[in-house]
Structures are given as C-alpha cells and as structure tokens.
C-alpha cells in the first residue's frame, strides 16, 4: 500500500468512526472599512506593538498617505469646509467620528485599521505556509489579497440624501471594468520589496499621487502639428500599468492639458482642457451644495489613445507652440467655470515644444 493510500484509509476510519458532519464553511473575515470599528482593546497601543515588531513595514507606513490621512494639511483644510463625521470615519477610522480623540485620529489608516478590522487575530492574505510563524493569532482570508481589502474605503457615495445615490469615488468599479480586473490593488500598489533579512515583503508606502516617476509611467504623450494652425496631443494610457481611470480616487483630481503659442506677436490665447469628472451644482448658490456628475472624460483603461485638437489663430501658424500635461489636486472651485480652482498640489508630467511649420 502506498503512503497516500494509507493516509486515505486513516482519514476514512476517522470519518466512519465519528458522526458525519459536513466540513464547516469558514466565515468570511470582516474586511477593513470606515469607523465605527469593532475594536478590541486600545488602538494606539495595539498599533504601537505592530510598529515595534515590524519596523521596516512601519517605516514605510509612517511616510504614507494612509498614516497622514487625518493629520495632513490637505485633509484638514478640506474638513474645515465640510466638517462631517462621515469624512472622519475614513480618514481617522480609529477615532470616534463625532468627537475624535486626537491621539486615535492621528493614527490615520493604521496597521490595526487594515489588519484588525474585527476581533483579535491579525488578518493576512498569505497562505498558511509562511517560513516563520507569527507570534500572534493570524486569520487567513484570500479576500484580503483582493480588492475587498480596499473596497470599503476606496469606493463610496455622497453622504447627502438624493433620489439616486451618486458616487464620490469609484475606483473599485473602474478596476472591475478595466483590462486588469484580475490583478489586485495590492499587486500594483504593494510591490514586493526586499527587507534587511532578505525576505520580499509587500511595500506599505502606497505612493501614487506624490510620486512623479510612478505617475509618469502611467501614460505617454505625443504631440504633432498636422496643419500649421492645428496642434494634436495624443495621450496613450499604459493599460498593463493602470488598473482604473486616470486620475482615479478623489473627485476633484484632474489632468490639465494646455497649449500656448510662444513669441511676442502671438494672437492665440493659451488654451486649457481638463480631463476629469466634471461636476455641476444641483442647487447652485447654497453653500458647498450638492454636486452631481455632469460628464466624465478621464483617461479610461481599454480605450484608444485620447486625441485632443487645439486650433490656433492662422496668424500664429509660423510660431512655435509649447504644450504641457499636468496632474492637479483641486480642493475647491472658486468661480462658475473650472478655471477658477484652488489647486493644492500637482505634478508636471509631460511638456514639450512643437517647432513652427
Ligand atoms: C512580538 C512581535 C510582533 C508583534 C507585536 C506583531 N507582530 Fe506580526 N509578526 C511577527 C513575526 C515575527 C511574524 C512572522 C514573520 C513575518 O511574517 O514577518 C509576524 C507575521 C505577521 C503577518 C503575516 C502573518 C502570516 O503568517 O501570514 C502579519 C500580517 C502581521 N504580522 C501583522 C501584524 C500586525 C498588524 C500587528 C499589530 C496588531 C502585529 N503583526 C504585531 C511579529 C510581531
Ligand atoms: C491600507 C491597509 C493596510 C495598512 C494600513 C497596513 N497593512 Fe499590512 N497589509 C495589507 C494588505 C492588504 C496585505 C496583504 C497584501 C497581499 O499579500 O496581497 C498586508 C500585508 C502585511 C504583512 C505581510 C507582508 C508580506 O508580504 O508577507 C505584514 C507583516 C503587514 N502587512 C504588517 C503591517 C503593519 C505592521 C502595518 C502598520 C505599520 C500595516 N501592515 C499596515 C494592508 C495594510
Ligand atoms: C480604512 C480605510 C482605507 C482602507 C481599508 C484602504 N485605504 Fe487607501 N486610503 C484611504 C484614505 C482615507 C486615503 C487618503 C489619505 C489622504 O491623502 O488623506 C487613502 C490613500 C491611498 C493611496 C494614496 C493615493 C494618492 O493620492 O497618492 C493609495 C495608493 C491607496 N490608498 C491604496 C489602497 C489600497 C491598495 C488599499 C487596499 C490594500 C487601501 N488603500 C485600503 C483609506 C483607506
Ligand atoms: C495594474 C496596476 C494597478 C491596479 C490593479 C490598481 N492601480 Fe491604482 N494606480 C495605478 C497607477 C499606475 C496609478 C497612477 C496613475 C493614476 O493615478 O491612475 C494609480 C493611482 C491610484 C490612486 C491615486 C489617485 C489618483 O490621483 O489617480 C489610488 C487612490 C489608487 N490607484 C487606488 C487603487 C485601488 C483601490 C485599486 C484596486 C481597486 C487600484 N488602485 C488598482 C496602478 C494600479
Ligand atoms: C469611505 C471613505 C471616505 C470618506 C467617507 C471620505 N474620504 Fe476622503 N478620501 C478617501 C480615499 C480612499 C482617498 C484617497 C483617494 C485619492 O488619493 O485620490 C481620499 C482622499 C481625500 C482627499 C485628498 C487627500 C490628499 O492627500 O490628496 C481629501 C482632501 C479628502 N479625501 C477629503 C475628504 C472630505 C472633506 C470628506 C468628507 C466630505 C471625505 N474625504 C470623505 C476616503 C474617504
């Protein structure tokens, strides 16, 4: 009898000897999300323990936007114009959304927010064959390796009551509709990096919008002048690198595509186009008001390259043209159109000059 057959017999004996009960279906683990969380113990000291043992991952997290989700000047400034418990729920999930305790709020999206959404066992996406066992209970769920780990925070609707709910962020459905639905968010956003002891561990830096090199790899731009008074910019998203629209996430992010004729005698005013979710106010004039989506022309995954055409005054046909593609983080609009915007940050992604024809 082979070893495998022996094992089978042993298993059979156990099964026959006992009462036949179906294998228990594992209860799916609670995935991380906004407050209120079912927290066991004190979040700050629990988080301090994770940080103390996992020092390399902790250093990446310390510099991340997850860590700064509540304390960052950008969030604090936005919160002042909309001071809602709703906002604190995601940006400070460890604190009471109504009366946030400063120490707990300052944790932002912490180790415990993602890894201890419920109960006392640390949520892990790894299979049980880890080379080194953890000195703490571990709850394994493959869903934590999928978009589920991010979905409760990275996709949500406006908090106001409206007949048909509308989304403030749609990264998860964009991901599902993309050509990369089988690659998890972590696959791109948590690349494996080498640690001091030689292991390759998922990065917790989560850098995206502040990382010029990373943002520039998302697409390429080619510029041409098919006629003396016409400029064409073609933006080609790299589908294998982006798993959702560009920009995704916060509702007021945008790409600004601009062209300007250079030279003293120019007749054409500089021109700008915005690739973004374009919002309109359902009840204009009433405070920050209710925003509804007018149209969405962000770069989508799976689309042909986007071609933008700009027409120049024929008198400028002989002049060189400077073009630029910039990514902007807008905090608020300060006029009727989209030109008047309070821009709190951004990156110059691509620029160039087209010689005269
Ligand atoms: C006393 C030190 C210590 C503390 C405290 C600690 N860890 Fe760990 N943890 C380890 C060691 C050692 C391992 C196994 C080696 C490894 O994977 O780094 C581990 C493994 C893990 C794993 C992978 C588990 C697996 O087997 O798949 C995760 C996730 C994790 N820890 C997260 C946390 C979080 C979150 C906290 C805080 C709630 C925490 N750890 C607290 C030492 C610690
Ligand atoms: C925004 C959510 C989030 C935060 C915050 C977070 N983690 Fe993780 N962590 C994850 C996810 C998701 C994975 C599993 C990714 C995968 O394997 O697909 C993971 C994996 C790990 C692992 C296993 C790494 C590996 O590749 O084997 C350890 C250890 C860990 N985290 C510790 C921590 C510690 C310590 C902190 C705080 C300093 C922390 N995490 C903060 C989401 C988070
Ligand atoms: C508890 C809620 C929560 C969970 C869970 C969560 N995030 Fe986040 N994430 C946030 C918040 C809030 C921010 C914005 C922080 C800021 O800039 O104020 C953020 C920021 C980010 C950023 C930085 C975006 C930028 O503009 O550069 C990335 C990337 C990111 N998250 C990816 C992930 C991924 C991938 C997962 C799942 C593995 C995940 N997050 C899970 C709440 C969460
Ligand atoms: C195939 C790789 C890939 C996958 C999968 C992916 N992303 Fe990204 N993500 C990127 C790249 C590249 C950027 C930078 C370009 C951009 O902003 O779209 C980015 C940017 C972001 C940003 C910054 C916001 C901004 O301004 O655009 C957030 C937040 C984010 N991703 C969250 C997620 C979440 C959540 C998931 C899973 C539902 C996910 N990503 C899946 C590659 C990926
Ligand atoms: C369900 C979770 C959730 C809620 C509720 C939420 N946010 Fe966020 N917020 C996020 C995530 C996730 C990001 C990261 C997306 C990105 O980087 O584009 C983010 C990004 C931001 C940013 C950009 C931060 C940066 O560093 O660039 C600001 C500002 C912001 N949120 C303000 C608010 C305000 C104000 C509210 C309440 C009206 C709010 N958020 C409600 C999840 C949430």
XYZ file of C-alpha atoms and ligand atoms in Angstrom:
572
model
C 0.000 0.000 0.000
C 1.356 3.401 -0.890
C 1.759 6.169 1.671
C -1.052 8.149 0.052
C -3.410 5.200 0.245
C -2.511 4.671 3.895
C -3.364 8.259 4.642
C -6.721 7.848 2.899
C -7.571 4.796 4.944
C -6.684 6.588 8.131
C -8.861 9.507 7.144
C -11.713 7.168 6.223
C -11.520 5.441 9.583
C -11.755 8.751 11.351
C -14.659 9.777 9.171
C -16.502 6.440 9.650
C -15.855 6.343 13.357
C -17.304 9.762 14.004
C -20.611 11.371 13.138
C -20.569 12.515 9.503
C -20.627 16.282 9.691
C -20.035 18.448 6.624
C -16.806 20.441 6.732
C -17.597 23.816 8.292
C -17.602 26.618 5.724
C -15.215 29.262 7.012
C -16.972 32.502 7.909
C -15.614 35.209 5.644
C -13.457 37.663 7.584
C -14.672 41.226 8.059
C -12.766 43.422 5.625
C -11.338 46.806 6.656
C -13.534 49.865 6.327
C -14.563 53.159 7.895
C -15.451 53.738 11.553
C -17.083 52.606 13.696
C -14.822 49.559 14.017
C -15.295 46.691 16.407
C -12.057 47.343 18.176
C -10.753 45.044 20.898
C -8.509 46.997 23.259
C -6.808 50.306 22.759
C -5.984 51.052 19.103
C -2.989 53.276 19.828
C -1.145 50.783 21.997
C -2.073 47.830 19.777
C -0.750 49.749 16.791
C 2.402 50.622 18.713
C 3.027 46.897 19.166
C 2.751 46.204 15.420
C 5.093 49.112 14.709
C 7.653 47.932 17.266
C 7.990 44.419 15.793
C 7.507 45.148 12.085
C 9.912 48.069 11.899
C 10.581 48.089 8.156
C 6.911 47.949 7.169
C 6.222 50.520 9.889
C 8.761 52.938 8.402
C 7.024 52.707 5.010
C 3.636 53.245 6.612
C 4.916 56.227 8.662
C 5.673 58.108 5.431
C 2.435 57.075 3.704
C -0.740 58.975 2.985
C -2.621 56.313 4.970
C -0.725 57.383 8.063
C -1.347 61.070 7.257
C -4.989 60.577 6.242
C -6.259 62.699 9.135
C -3.318 64.937 10.027
C -2.372 66.095 6.524
C -2.882 69.820 5.909
C -4.815 68.978 2.722
C -7.362 66.877 4.565
C -7.617 69.288 7.492
C -8.267 72.161 5.118
C -10.978 70.203 3.253
C -12.513 69.131 6.563
C -12.857 72.746 7.665
C -15.234 73.446 4.762
C -17.149 70.197 5.306
C -16.719 69.197 8.969
C -18.650 65.920 8.785
C -18.314 62.780 10.930
C -18.659 60.989 7.569
C -15.279 62.361 6.478
C -13.532 61.436 9.722
C -14.919 57.904 9.515
C -12.494 57.030 6.706
C -9.649 59.423 7.353
C -9.498 58.621 11.083
C -11.143 55.192 11.342
C -9.742 54.529 14.836
C -11.378 57.597 16.405
C -14.946 58.490 17.322
C -16.217 60.220 14.150
C -18.242 62.712 16.229
C -15.726 63.550 18.932
C -12.374 62.349 17.575
C -9.798 61.644 20.282
C -6.657 63.431 18.966
C -4.299 60.523 19.620
C -6.535 57.991 17.865
C -7.373 60.310 14.965
C -3.662 60.944 14.393
C -3.168 57.244 13.617
C -4.956 57.796 10.298
C -5.444 54.496 8.485
C -3.318 52.381 10.816
C -1.935 48.840 10.852
C -4.831 47.858 13.097
C -7.406 49.520 10.786
C -6.486 47.168 7.950
C -5.258 44.108 9.843
C -7.592 44.020 12.858
C -10.931 45.137 11.455
C -12.642 42.831 13.921
C -11.524 40.626 16.755
C -8.011 39.898 17.905
C -6.459 37.845 15.102
C -4.300 39.621 12.528
C -5.820 39.439 9.057
C -3.366 38.065 6.483
C -3.548 37.307 2.779
C -0.725 34.768 2.915
C -1.318 31.025 2.724
C -0.503 29.115 5.922
C 2.945 28.009 4.672
C 4.870 31.039 5.936
C 8.534 30.249 6.604
C 8.353 31.939 10.010
C 5.300 31.644 12.231
C 3.830 34.806 13.691
C 3.879 35.196 17.480
C 0.248 36.283 17.321
C -3.010 34.752 16.110
C -3.482 35.067 12.341
C -6.746 34.987 10.427
C -6.200 33.976 6.822
C -8.605 35.049 4.114
C -7.767 35.196 0.402
C -10.244 38.088 0.084
C -7.657 40.233 1.871
C -5.421 39.722 -1.179
C -8.161 41.062 -3.474
C -9.799 44.454 -3.987
C -12.021 43.613 -0.976
C -9.183 44.783 1.283
C -9.526 48.309 -0.107
C -13.093 48.498 -1.411
C -14.927 49.733 1.691
C -12.841 52.914 1.750
C -11.930 53.422 -1.901
C -15.462 53.472 -3.273
C -18.388 55.336 -1.706
C -21.374 57.553 -2.343
C -22.095 61.142 -1.298
C -23.454 61.312 2.241
C -26.440 63.518 1.396
C -29.816 62.035 0.611
C -30.652 62.044 -3.077
C -33.180 60.077 -5.072
C -30.427 58.144 -6.829
C -27.172 57.774 -4.873
C -24.107 59.106 -6.667
C -20.511 58.161 -6.188
C -17.750 60.358 -4.795
C -15.121 57.753 -5.600
C -15.461 54.800 -7.966
C -12.013 53.207 -8.038
C -13.326 49.693 -7.412
C -15.846 49.632 -10.252
C -13.322 51.289 -12.565
C -10.960 48.474 -11.651
C -13.604 45.835 -12.319
C -14.334 47.348 -15.745
C -10.654 47.683 -16.652
C -8.489 45.274 -18.622
C -6.731 44.399 -15.310
C -9.597 43.143 -13.099
C -7.651 40.038 -12.108
C -4.728 41.976 -10.749
C -5.415 43.028 -7.182
C -4.930 46.591 -5.981
C -2.042 45.273 -3.876
C -0.438 43.725 -6.955
C 0.303 47.220 -8.255
C 0.198 49.323 -5.093
C 2.061 46.998 -2.735
C 5.028 45.729 -4.752
C 7.258 43.194 -3.006
C 10.389 44.855 -1.700
C 13.426 43.225 -0.103
C 13.816 43.568 3.663
C 17.048 43.566 5.663
C 16.768 39.840 6.341
C 16.372 39.094 2.630
C 12.634 38.365 2.589
C 10.448 40.026 -0.061
C 7.590 41.741 1.697
C 4.712 43.821 0.371
C 5.531 47.522 0.479
C 3.260 49.661 2.667
C 4.354 53.006 1.176
C 1.237 53.246 -1.042
C 2.752 56.094 -3.011
C 0.825 57.302 -6.007
C -0.180 60.931 -6.464
C 3.003 62.389 -4.943
C 5.372 60.142 -6.878
C 6.432 61.720 -10.170
C 8.160 58.644 -11.605
C 5.180 56.391 -10.821
C 2.647 58.825 -12.282
C 4.698 59.360 -15.444
C 4.777 55.672 -16.199
C 1.003 55.604 -16.478
C 0.840 57.071 -19.977
C 2.746 58.677 -22.832
C 2.020 61.813 -24.821
C 2.834 62.500 -28.442
C 2.415 65.938 -29.940
C 2.123 66.857 -33.581
C 1.111 69.679 -35.841
C -0.953 68.174 -38.666
C -1.543 71.667 -40.079
C 0.216 74.984 -39.367
C -2.709 76.207 -37.269
C -3.516 72.893 -35.573
C -1.919 71.054 -32.667
C -2.775 67.483 -31.779
C -1.860 65.834 -28.486
C -2.400 62.123 -28.133
C -2.495 60.615 -24.620
C -1.980 56.862 -24.514
C -2.658 55.134 -21.187
C -0.439 52.122 -20.468
C -3.083 49.514 -19.847
C -0.794 47.000 -18.238
C 0.239 49.555 -15.609
C -3.028 51.202 -14.592
C -5.989 49.369 -13.112
C -8.607 52.134 -13.253
C -9.284 55.543 -14.770
C -6.604 58.230 -14.616
C -6.995 60.153 -12.417
C -8.964 57.959 -10.026
C -9.783 58.459 -6.354
C -10.692 61.887 -5.061
C -13.495 63.512 -7.027
C -11.646 66.759 -7.793
C -8.448 65.408 -9.316
C -7.787 66.244 -12.941
C -5.372 66.261 -15.832
C -4.766 69.682 -17.325
C -3.724 69.671 -20.980
C -2.587 73.061 -22.219
C -1.009 74.667 -25.248
C 0.412 78.153 -25.655
C 1.928 79.863 -28.663
C 5.289 81.408 -27.886
C 6.609 84.610 -29.361
C 5.813 88.258 -28.829
C 3.367 88.716 -31.663
C 1.096 85.796 -30.731
C -2.636 86.192 -31.358
C -3.868 82.923 -29.852
C -4.679 82.921 -26.134
C -3.275 79.969 -24.156
C -5.786 77.103 -24.167
C -6.533 74.526 -21.461
C -8.625 71.369 -21.356
C -9.452 69.362 -18.268
C -9.748 65.595 -18.252
C -11.746 64.879 -15.122
C -15.090 64.146 -13.631
C -16.920 67.389 -14.372
C -19.412 68.349 -11.672
C -22.379 70.660 -11.641
C -24.246 72.009 -8.672
C -27.780 70.730 -8.341
C -28.747 73.678 -6.143
C -26.386 76.479 -7.103
C -25.659 79.180 -4.587
C -26.442 77.117 -1.497
C -23.081 76.625 0.173
C -20.823 73.776 -0.980
C -24.129 72.362 -2.198
C -24.995 69.119 -3.876
C -22.616 68.088 -6.630
C -23.839 65.851 -9.397
C -21.784 64.395 -12.206
C -22.140 66.212 -15.489
C -19.718 64.125 -17.520
C -16.552 62.110 -17.105
C -13.746 62.325 -19.654
C -10.826 60.904 -17.698
C -8.456 58.523 -19.440
C -10.038 55.101 -19.224
C -8.346 51.740 -19.346
C -9.159 49.877 -22.539
C -9.789 52.990 -24.597
C -7.990 54.088 -27.734
C -5.437 56.852 -27.189
C -7.183 60.140 -26.458
C -6.556 62.771 -29.127
C -7.064 66.434 -28.219
C -7.032 69.001 -31.011
C -6.297 72.690 -30.496
C -6.827 75.301 -33.196
C -4.565 78.346 -33.427
C -5.162 81.750 -34.926
C -3.877 81.442 -38.541
C -1.665 84.477 -37.851
C 0.282 82.327 -35.353
C 0.859 79.470 -37.792
C 4.548 80.313 -38.015
C 5.172 80.334 -34.244
C 6.368 77.523 -32.004
C 3.858 76.023 -29.576
C 4.554 74.885 -26.022
C 2.394 72.084 -24.669
C 2.068 70.682 -21.174
C 0.226 67.892 -19.338
C -0.155 68.471 -15.625
C -1.864 66.442 -12.886
C -3.668 68.597 -10.329
C -5.216 68.101 -6.916
C -8.050 70.599 -6.596
C -9.554 71.473 -3.238
C -12.438 73.636 -4.424
C -13.710 75.691 -7.323
C -13.923 79.416 -6.782
C -15.862 80.580 -9.807
C -18.528 79.480 -12.210
C -16.205 77.538 -14.522
C -13.336 75.139 -13.926
C -10.504 77.639 -14.457
C -11.014 79.225 -11.056
C -9.796 76.412 -8.844
C -7.950 76.265 -5.534
C -5.175 73.874 -6.543
C -3.356 72.422 -3.534
C -0.798 70.349 -5.378
C 0.118 68.509 -8.509
C 2.833 67.259 -10.786
C 4.128 68.421 -14.159
C 4.056 65.141 -16.025
C 4.985 65.957 -19.610
C 5.859 69.027 -21.640
C 7.434 69.923 -24.938
C 7.683 72.424 -27.761
C 6.479 71.990 -31.322
C 8.542 73.981 -33.774
C 6.833 76.245 -36.269
C 5.713 74.665 -39.531
C 6.174 40.486 19.173
C 6.404 40.929 17.830
C 5.190 41.115 16.926
C 4.084 41.874 17.160
C 3.714 42.674 18.410
C 3.312 41.836 15.950
N 3.912 41.024 15.034
Fe 3.153 40.485 13.225
N 4.578 39.090 13.015
C 5.701 38.980 13.816
C 6.576 37.933 13.273
C 7.913 37.508 13.833
C 5.911 37.395 12.150
C 6.384 36.275 11.222
C 7.415 36.759 10.267
C 6.857 37.752 9.321
O 5.935 37.409 8.568
O 7.305 38.911 9.362
C 4.672 38.168 12.000
C 3.749 37.989 10.984
C 2.756 38.908 10.660
C 1.926 38.857 9.488
C 1.942 37.745 8.448
C 1.203 36.603 9.070
C 1.126 35.339 8.247
O 1.586 34.307 8.730
O 0.567 35.373 7.140
C 1.111 39.957 9.526
C 0.056 40.350 8.508
C 1.436 40.687 10.728
N 2.426 40.015 11.394
C 0.850 41.884 11.107
C 0.946 42.368 12.423
C 0.086 43.425 12.940
C -0.951 44.184 12.165
C 0.437 43.589 14.260
C -0.214 44.514 15.281
C -1.608 44.225 15.579
C 1.496 42.656 14.530
N 1.782 41.941 13.398
C 2.131 42.527 15.752
C 5.979 39.717 14.940
C 5.067 40.556 15.576
C -4.294 50.182 3.935
C -4.291 48.876 4.554
C -3.053 48.414 5.285
C -2.348 49.080 6.245
C -2.566 50.489 6.775
C -1.333 48.162 6.705
N -1.400 46.989 6.004
Fe -0.166 45.378 6.191
N -1.034 44.520 4.568
C -2.180 44.974 3.956
C -2.564 44.037 2.917
C -3.782 44.167 2.012
C -1.599 42.997 2.945
C -1.573 41.744 2.077
C -1.252 42.059 0.665
C -1.193 40.823 -0.198
O -0.395 39.932 0.119
O -1.943 40.752 -1.159
C -0.659 43.329 4.006
C 0.449 42.561 4.347
C 1.181 42.723 5.529
C 2.208 41.833 6.005
C 2.680 40.579 5.295
C 3.706 41.061 4.305
C 4.182 40.039 3.307
O 4.328 40.400 2.128
O 4.405 38.898 3.674
C 2.662 42.320 7.198
C 3.734 41.734 8.079
C 1.930 43.557 7.448
N 1.058 43.766 6.396
C 2.105 44.361 8.541
C 1.577 45.658 8.647
C 1.983 46.606 9.662
C 2.956 46.333 10.775
C 1.301 47.770 9.424
C 1.436 49.114 10.114
C 2.790 49.639 10.259
C 0.452 47.517 8.260
N 0.664 46.245 7.820
C -0.418 48.455 7.703
C -2.856 46.130 4.229
C -2.445 47.104 5.125
C -9.870 52.387 6.341
C -9.944 52.964 5.001
C -8.931 52.573 3.953
C -8.560 51.298 3.542
C -9.039 49.975 4.092
C -7.628 51.482 2.452
N -7.426 52.819 2.210
Fe -6.168 53.610 0.841
N -6.607 55.483 1.537
C -7.555 55.783 2.490
C -7.607 57.210 2.682
C -8.543 57.955 3.622
C -6.627 57.761 1.820
C -6.314 59.243 1.618
C -5.260 59.699 2.533
C -5.013 61.183 2.301
O -4.249 61.503 1.393
O -5.636 61.996 3.008
C -6.003 56.645 1.136
C -4.951 56.770 0.219
C -4.471 55.735 -0.568
C -3.467 55.865 -1.596
C -2.722 57.135 -1.952
C -3.438 57.858 -3.025
C -2.707 59.055 -3.541
O -3.392 60.046 -3.818
O -1.495 59.027 -3.692
C -3.322 54.647 -2.201
C -2.414 54.291 -3.360
C -4.215 53.743 -1.511
N -4.886 54.434 -0.521
C -4.357 52.404 -1.827
C -5.037 51.493 -1.021
C -5.057 50.076 -1.263
C -4.367 49.395 -2.428
C -5.799 49.521 -0.261
C -6.112 48.052 -0.044
C -4.958 47.153 0.062
C -6.253 50.592 0.612
N -5.770 51.768 0.105
C -7.056 50.425 1.748
C -8.349 54.885 3.157
C -8.222 53.514 3.095
C -2.460 47.487 -12.970
C -1.972 48.288 -11.845
C -2.979 48.926 -10.915
C -4.052 48.324 -10.292
C -4.569 46.892 -10.433
C -4.619 49.340 -9.430
N -3.922 50.531 -9.556
Fe -4.274 52.261 -8.538
N -2.849 53.227 -9.626
C -2.022 52.629 -10.558
C -1.227 53.658 -11.209
C -0.181 53.432 -12.297
C -1.614 54.902 -10.641
C -1.114 56.294 -11.045
C -1.922 56.757 -12.221
C -3.322 57.101 -11.812
O -3.479 57.981 -10.964
O -4.278 56.492 -12.351
C -2.616 54.594 -9.635
C -3.228 55.548 -8.833
C -4.088 55.232 -7.777
C -4.588 56.179 -6.809
C -4.212 57.655 -6.753
C -5.336 58.548 -7.181
C -5.179 59.346 -8.427
O -4.985 60.532 -8.312
O -5.289 58.825 -9.560
C -5.410 55.489 -5.946
C -6.181 56.048 -4.771
C -5.432 54.109 -6.390
N -4.624 53.992 -7.505
C -6.146 53.086 -5.782
C -6.314 51.804 -6.322
C -7.239 50.806 -5.804
C -8.120 50.985 -4.581
C -7.154 49.709 -6.623
C -7.968 48.449 -6.594
C -9.417 48.587 -6.647
C -6.130 50.010 -7.627
N -5.667 51.287 -7.420
C -5.727 49.138 -8.630
C -1.963 51.275 -10.841
C -2.907 50.314 -10.442
C -15.443 55.956 2.537
C -14.177 56.601 2.807
C -14.009 58.100 2.656
C -14.837 59.091 3.071
C -16.194 58.957 3.769
C -14.170 60.338 2.754
N -12.978 60.096 2.163
Fe -11.607 61.475 1.563
N -10.510 60.030 0.702
C -10.778 58.684 0.788
C -9.815 57.964 -0.006
C -9.776 56.473 -0.186
C -8.958 58.934 -0.561
C -7.752 58.679 -1.453
C -8.100 58.846 -2.905
C -7.083 59.582 -3.656
O -5.966 59.726 -3.193
O -7.411 60.045 -4.760
C -9.416 60.229 -0.086
C -8.818 61.437 -0.411
C -9.212 62.649 0.101
C -8.519 63.900 -0.098
C -7.244 64.085 -0.865
C -6.136 63.960 0.110
C -4.755 64.103 -0.456
O -3.817 63.917 0.328
O -4.578 64.378 -1.621
C -9.204 64.874 0.582
C -8.849 66.342 0.701
C -10.358 64.227 1.183
N -10.337 62.871 0.873
C -11.310 64.878 1.935
C -12.476 64.281 2.373
C -13.588 65.014 2.945
C -13.629 66.519 3.196
C -14.561 64.101 3.207
C -15.967 64.344 3.722
C -16.792 65.187 2.868
C -14.038 62.785 2.833
N -12.774 62.950 2.330
C -14.712 61.588 3.000
C -11.776 58.073 1.507
C -12.839 58.739 2.080
